[in-house]
Amino acid sequence: MATRILQIILGIVGLGALALGLLIWTMGLNLYAIHMLFGLLVTLTLLVSGILAVTTRELRIWGIVGIVYAPIVPIFGLTQFNILPGNLHWLIQTAHMLVGLGAIALAGNLGTRALARKRAASGTAVESQIAR
C-alpha cells in the first residue's frame, strides 16, 4: 500500500516539478518556491522508496542507489545558479533537468519493482494454497 501511495505522490509532484521548471526556464516565471517544494517531495519520495527497497533482499542494490542519489537532487538544484554562469548556463539547467528526471525515473522504477515483487509473491502464495 505504501509503495502505491508513493507512486501516486511521485507522479503528481514529479510532473509538477518538471512543468514548473520548464516554465521557469522558458518563460522566466518566478515559481521557484513551488518548484523547490515539488523537487523536495520528489527527493523525499525517492529516499523513502530507497529505504523501503533496502529492506527487501532483491531490491537492496536499487535501494542503495536511490538513497545515494536522493541528496544529489537538492544539492545540485540549490547550487546550480553558481555553476557556469553566463551564456553556457543552459548546460547546467539541462543537467539539472536530467538529474530531476533521473530521480523521478529511479523512484518510479523502485516502486514498479516492489509492486511486481509483491504480485509475484502473492501469486506464489495462491499457488501453494491451491496445491494443498
XYZ file of N, CA and C in Angstrom:
396
model
N 0.830 -1.200 0.000
C 0.000 0.000 0.000
C 0.875 1.266 0.000
N 1.931 1.239 0.811
C 2.818 2.408 0.885
C 3.485 2.668 -0.460
N 3.855 1.596 -1.144
C 4.519 1.753 -2.440
C 3.581 2.409 -3.447
N 2.337 2.001 -3.456
C 1.377 2.584 -4.399
C 1.133 4.066 -4.092
N 1.031 4.409 -2.813
C 0.853 5.803 -2.416
C 2.067 6.634 -2.839
N 3.262 6.089 -2.642
C 4.470 6.792 -3.067
C 4.484 7.011 -4.573
N 4.011 6.032 -5.337
C 3.979 6.195 -6.791
C 3.001 7.291 -7.210
N 1.872 7.375 -6.534
C 0.893 8.415 -6.849
C 1.480 9.795 -6.537
N 2.080 9.925 -5.360
C 2.715 11.192 -4.968
C 3.806 11.550 -5.968
N 4.631 10.567 -6.312
C 5.719 10.801 -7.259
C 5.199 11.292 -8.602
N 4.139 10.687 -9.096
C 3.585 11.105 -10.381
C 3.120 12.549 -10.361
N 2.440 12.931 -9.298
C 1.901 14.289 -9.207
C 3.020 15.314 -9.032
N 3.874 15.105 -8.026
C 4.903 16.117 -7.755
C 6.013 16.090 -8.796
N 6.285 14.927 -9.376
C 7.298 14.850 -10.429
C 6.879 15.630 -11.657
N 5.647 15.431 -12.075
C 5.132 16.184 -13.221
C 5.053 17.672 -12.896
N 4.631 17.995 -11.668
C 4.559 19.403 -11.259
C 5.921 20.070 -11.257
N 6.919 19.382 -10.697
C 8.270 19.949 -10.663
C 8.814 20.149 -12.071
N 8.587 19.186 -12.932
C 9.065 19.299 -14.316
C 8.374 20.453 -15.041
N 7.060 20.525 -14.918
C 6.312 21.590 -15.598
C 6.722 22.970 -15.080
N 6.823 23.095 -13.759
C 7.229 24.388 -13.195
C 8.650 24.750 -13.601
N 9.538 23.774 -13.594
C 10.912 24.034 -14.016
C 10.989 24.509 -15.450
N 10.201 23.899 -16.316
C 10.189 24.331 -17.723
C 9.600 25.730 -17.864
N 8.579 26.039 -17.055
C 8.014 27.399 -17.094
C 9.023 28.434 -16.595
N 9.758 28.088 -15.556
C 10.792 28.994 -15.041
C 11.860 29.204 -16.100
N 12.281 28.127 -16.720
C 13.374 28.167 -17.683
C 12.977 28.908 -18.956
N 11.804 28.607 -19.500
C 11.446 29.166 -20.803
C 10.766 30.522 -20.722
N 9.990 30.755 -19.668
C 9.228 31.999 -19.589
C 9.734 32.937 -18.507
N 10.657 32.486 -17.695
C 11.203 33.334 -16.647
C 10.235 33.633 -15.520
N 9.237 32.760 -15.325
C 8.271 32.976 -14.245
C 8.920 32.752 -12.890
N 8.457 33.473 -11.900
C 9.017 33.365 -10.554
C 8.218 32.331 -9.751
N 8.464 31.055 -10.047
C 7.784 29.955 -9.372
C 8.784 29.079 -8.628
N 9.891 29.666 -8.212
C 10.980 28.903 -7.619
C 10.564 28.164 -6.344
N 9.805 28.827 -5.475
C 9.451 28.215 -4.192
C 8.610 26.951 -4.386
N 7.626 27.019 -5.263
C 6.775 25.855 -5.504
C 7.580 24.757 -6.204
N 8.409 25.139 -7.159
C 9.260 24.181 -7.863
C 10.192 23.477 -6.878
N 10.765 24.246 -5.966
C 11.672 23.653 -4.977
C 10.915 22.727 -4.017
N 9.701 23.088 -3.647
C 8.890 22.223 -2.794
C 8.593 20.906 -3.500
N 8.186 20.979 -4.758
C 7.909 19.757 -5.511
C 9.178 18.923 -5.690
N 10.299 19.583 -5.943
C 11.569 18.869 -6.061
C 11.951 18.182 -4.761
N 11.709 18.853 -3.646
C 11.976 18.249 -2.344
C 11.082 17.031 -2.121
N 9.823 17.125 -2.526
C 8.918 15.984 -2.385
C 9.338 14.819 -3.278
N 9.837 15.105 -4.471
C 10.382 14.042 -5.329
C 11.561 13.384 -4.630
N 12.435 14.207 -4.054
C 13.602 13.685 -3.355
C 13.205 12.822 -2.160
N 12.241 13.287 -1.385
C 11.782 12.516 -0.225
C 11.118 11.212 -0.660
N 10.360 11.257 -1.750
C 9.750 10.040 -2.278
C 10.818 9.044 -2.703
N 11.849 9.529 -3.373
C 12.964 8.659 -3.771
C 13.658 8.095 -2.541
N 13.883 8.913 -1.538
C 14.560 8.461 -0.326
C 13.743 7.387 0.397
N 12.457 7.626 0.568
C 11.601 6.644 1.245
C 11.510 5.358 0.421
N 11.386 5.484 -0.893
C 11.356 4.304 -1.759
C 12.662 3.521 -1.640
N 13.776 4.243 -1.579
C 15.072 3.592 -1.414
C 15.187 2.871 -0.082
N 14.706 3.501 0.973
C 14.750 2.870 2.305
C 13.883 1.616 2.319
N 12.692 1.697 1.730
C 11.833 0.510 1.662
C 12.484 -0.594 0.836
N 13.145 -0.217 -0.247
C 13.787 -1.214 -1.110
C 14.978 -1.873 -0.426
N 15.686 -1.148 0.412
C 16.846 -1.716 1.103
C 16.422 -2.857 2.032
N 15.206 -2.785 2.521
C 14.727 -3.837 3.426
C 14.324 -5.107 2.684
N 14.328 -5.059 1.365
C 13.980 -6.211 0.536
C 15.241 -6.741 -0.129
N 15.498 -8.019 0.027
C 16.742 -8.617 -0.462
C 16.947 -8.395 -1.964
N 15.911 -8.598 -2.764
C 16.044 -8.495 -4.220
C 16.223 -7.064 -4.707
N 15.822 -6.092 -3.911
C 15.881 -4.690 -4.325
C 16.940 -3.890 -3.574
N 17.756 -4.569 -2.796
C 18.706 -3.877 -1.921
C 19.642 -2.944 -2.680
N 20.222 -3.405 -3.781
C 21.164 -2.569 -4.546
C 20.453 -1.334 -5.099
N 19.249 -1.532 -5.662
C 18.479 -0.393 -6.186
C 18.141 0.586 -5.060
N 17.838 0.048 -3.876
C 17.541 0.909 -2.730
C 18.734 1.756 -2.330
N 19.912 1.153 -2.330
C 21.136 1.893 -2.000
C 21.388 2.989 -3.032
N 21.180 2.656 -4.311
C 21.342 3.663 -5.372
C 20.374 4.825 -5.134
N 19.133 4.520 -4.781
C 18.142 5.564 -4.512
C 18.522 6.441 -3.334
N 19.032 5.823 -2.266
C 19.428 6.579 -1.075
C 20.623 7.477 -1.377
N 21.562 6.988 -2.167
C 22.734 7.792 -2.527
C 22.357 8.912 -3.503
N 21.454 8.619 -4.419
C 21.054 9.592 -5.444
C 20.191 10.716 -4.864
N 19.391 10.403 -3.853
C 18.427 11.370 -3.304
C 19.054 12.705 -2.890
N 20.135 12.733 -2.130
C 20.676 14.044 -1.746
C 21.323 14.818 -2.894
N 21.663 14.132 -3.974
C 22.274 14.805 -5.121
C 21.291 15.801 -5.739
N 20.010 15.440 -5.753
C 18.997 16.279 -6.409
C 18.905 17.665 -5.766
N 18.659 17.777 -4.456
C 18.560 19.132 -3.884
C 19.899 19.866 -3.846
N 20.985 19.132 -3.643
C 22.299 19.797 -3.615
C 22.585 20.436 -4.972
N 22.373 19.672 -6.040
C 22.606 20.208 -7.376
C 21.611 21.322 -7.696
N 20.365 21.136 -7.286
C 19.344 22.158 -7.553
C 19.647 23.480 -6.883
N 20.134 23.423 -5.652
C 20.413 24.660 -4.919
C 21.711 25.337 -5.349
N 22.650 24.560 -5.875
C 23.939 25.139 -6.262
C 24.042 25.443 -7.758
N 23.048 25.079 -8.526
C 23.146 25.236 -9.980
C 23.300 26.688 -10.427
N 22.796 27.629 -9.646
C 22.858 29.034 -10.038
C 24.301 29.546 -10.085
N 25.181 28.935 -9.298
C 26.579 29.375 -9.221
C 27.489 28.640 -10.199
N 26.957 27.651 -10.889
C 27.781 26.838 -11.774
C 27.661 27.371 -13.197
N 28.778 27.665 -13.794
C 28.867 28.091 -15.189
C 27.890 29.214 -15.538
N 27.994 30.356 -14.840
C 27.082 31.463 -15.175
C 27.425 32.024 -16.556
N 26.459 32.665 -17.137
C 26.688 33.280 -18.452
C 25.937 32.555 -19.548
N 26.472 32.671 -20.740
C 25.799 32.126 -21.922
C 25.678 30.607 -21.923
N 26.564 29.928 -21.220
C 26.537 28.467 -21.224
C 25.786 27.880 -20.034
N 25.089 28.716 -19.276
C 24.358 28.213 -18.105
C 23.237 27.257 -18.500
N 22.777 27.321 -19.730
C 21.739 26.409 -20.187
C 22.203 24.953 -20.087
N 23.518 24.725 -20.166
C 24.041 23.365 -19.992
C 23.763 22.849 -18.574
N 23.943 23.712 -17.589
C 23.679 23.355 -16.201
C 22.184 23.165 -15.984
N 21.376 24.023 -16.593
C 19.923 23.864 -16.475
C 19.470 22.538 -17.082
N 20.052 22.172 -18.198
C 19.727 20.893 -18.824
C 20.158 19.734 -17.930
N 21.366 19.838 -17.363
C 21.840 18.798 -16.450
C 20.928 18.693 -15.230
N 20.471 19.827 -14.705
C 19.562 19.828 -13.561
C 18.253 19.126 -13.923
N 17.739 19.395 -15.104
C 16.510 18.734 -15.544
C 16.733 17.221 -15.670
N 17.871 16.818 -16.198
C 18.160 15.400 -16.355
C 18.342 14.708 -15.002
N 18.955 15.389 -14.040
C 19.093 14.828 -12.694
C 17.714 14.643 -12.064
N 16.833 15.622 -12.242
C 15.472 15.506 -11.719
C 14.698 14.383 -12.390
N 14.803 14.287 -13.714
C 14.150 13.191 -14.429
C 14.714 11.842 -13.995
N 16.015 11.805 -13.714
C 16.626 10.571 -13.213
C 16.056 10.173 -11.857
N 15.825 11.158 -10.994
C 15.240 10.876 -9.678
C 13.820 10.348 -9.824
N 13.048 10.962 -10.713
C 11.678 10.508 -10.950
C 11.684 9.083 -11.511
N 12.553 8.836 -12.479
C 12.628 7.509 -13.092
C 13.083 6.456 -12.080
N 14.074 6.778 -11.268
C 14.579 5.820 -10.289
C 13.525 5.492 -9.238
N 12.836 6.509 -8.739
C 11.779 6.264 -7.749
C 10.641 5.462 -8.378
N 10.284 5.773 -9.610
C 9.256 5.003 -10.303
C 9.679 3.564 -10.524
N 10.938 3.369 -10.867
C 11.489 2.033 -11.073
C 11.441 1.233 -9.768
N 11.828 1.853 -8.675
C 11.781 1.170 -7.377
C 10.352 0.751 -7.033
N 9.403 1.645 -7.254
C 8.012 1.328 -6.968
C 7.483 0.202 -7.840
N 7.796 0.252 -9.126
C 7.333 -0.778 -10.051
C 7.922 -2.137 -9.695
N 9.205 -2.161 -9.366
C 9.849 -3.426 -8.989
C 9.260 -3.981 -7.689
N 9.001 -3.098 -6.738
C 8.426 -3.544 -5.465
C 7.028 -4.117 -5.675
N 6.210 -3.441 -6.492
C 4.862 -3.949 -6.758
C 4.905 -5.271 -7.528
N 5.817 -5.389 -8.490
C 5.948 -6.636 -9.248
C 6.386 -7.775 -8.326
N 7.292 -7.487 -7.414
C 7.745 -8.496 -6.461
C 6.605 -8.931 -5.557
N 5.791 -7.969 -5.124
C 4.652 -8.275 -4.257
C 3.624 -9.131 -4.990
N 3.356 -8.789 -6.259
C 2.407 -9.578 -7.050
C 2.917 -10.997 -7.256
N 4.211 -11.126 -7.533
C 4.792 -12.457 -7.731
C 4.716 -13.266 -6.444
N 4.971 -12.629 -5.317
C 4.916 -13.337 -4.041
C 3.494 -13.757 -3.714
N 2.515 -12.914 -3.992
C 1.130 -13.280 -3.708
C 0.651 -14.361 -4.668
N 1.144 -14.356 -5.897
C 0.814 -15.420 -6.857
C 1.373 -16.748 -6.415
N 2.574 -16.752 -5.861
C 3.197 -17.966 -5.348
C 2.431 -18.478 -4.138
N 1.969 -17.562 -3.296
C 1.204 -17.958 -2.118
C -0.125 -18.590 -2.525
N -0.779 -18.044 -3.539
C -2.037 -18.604 -4.020
C -1.806 -19.980 -4.603
N -0.717 -20.128 -5.384
C -0.417 -21.436 -5.980
C -0.149 -22.488 -4.917
N 0.544 -22.106 -3.840
C 0.824 -23.081 -2.770
C -0.447 -23.430 -2.018
N -1.394 -22.491 -1.899
C -2.683 -22.785 -1.269
C -3.475 -23.769 -2.121
N -3.450 -23.586 -3.424
C -4.193 -24.467 -4.333
C -3.583 -25.871 -4.324
N -2.268 -25.959 -4.228
C -1.576 -27.248 -4.256
C -1.906 -28.083 -3.026
N -2.281 -27.482 -1.942
C -2.616 -28.233 -0.733
C -3.900 -28.921 -0.964
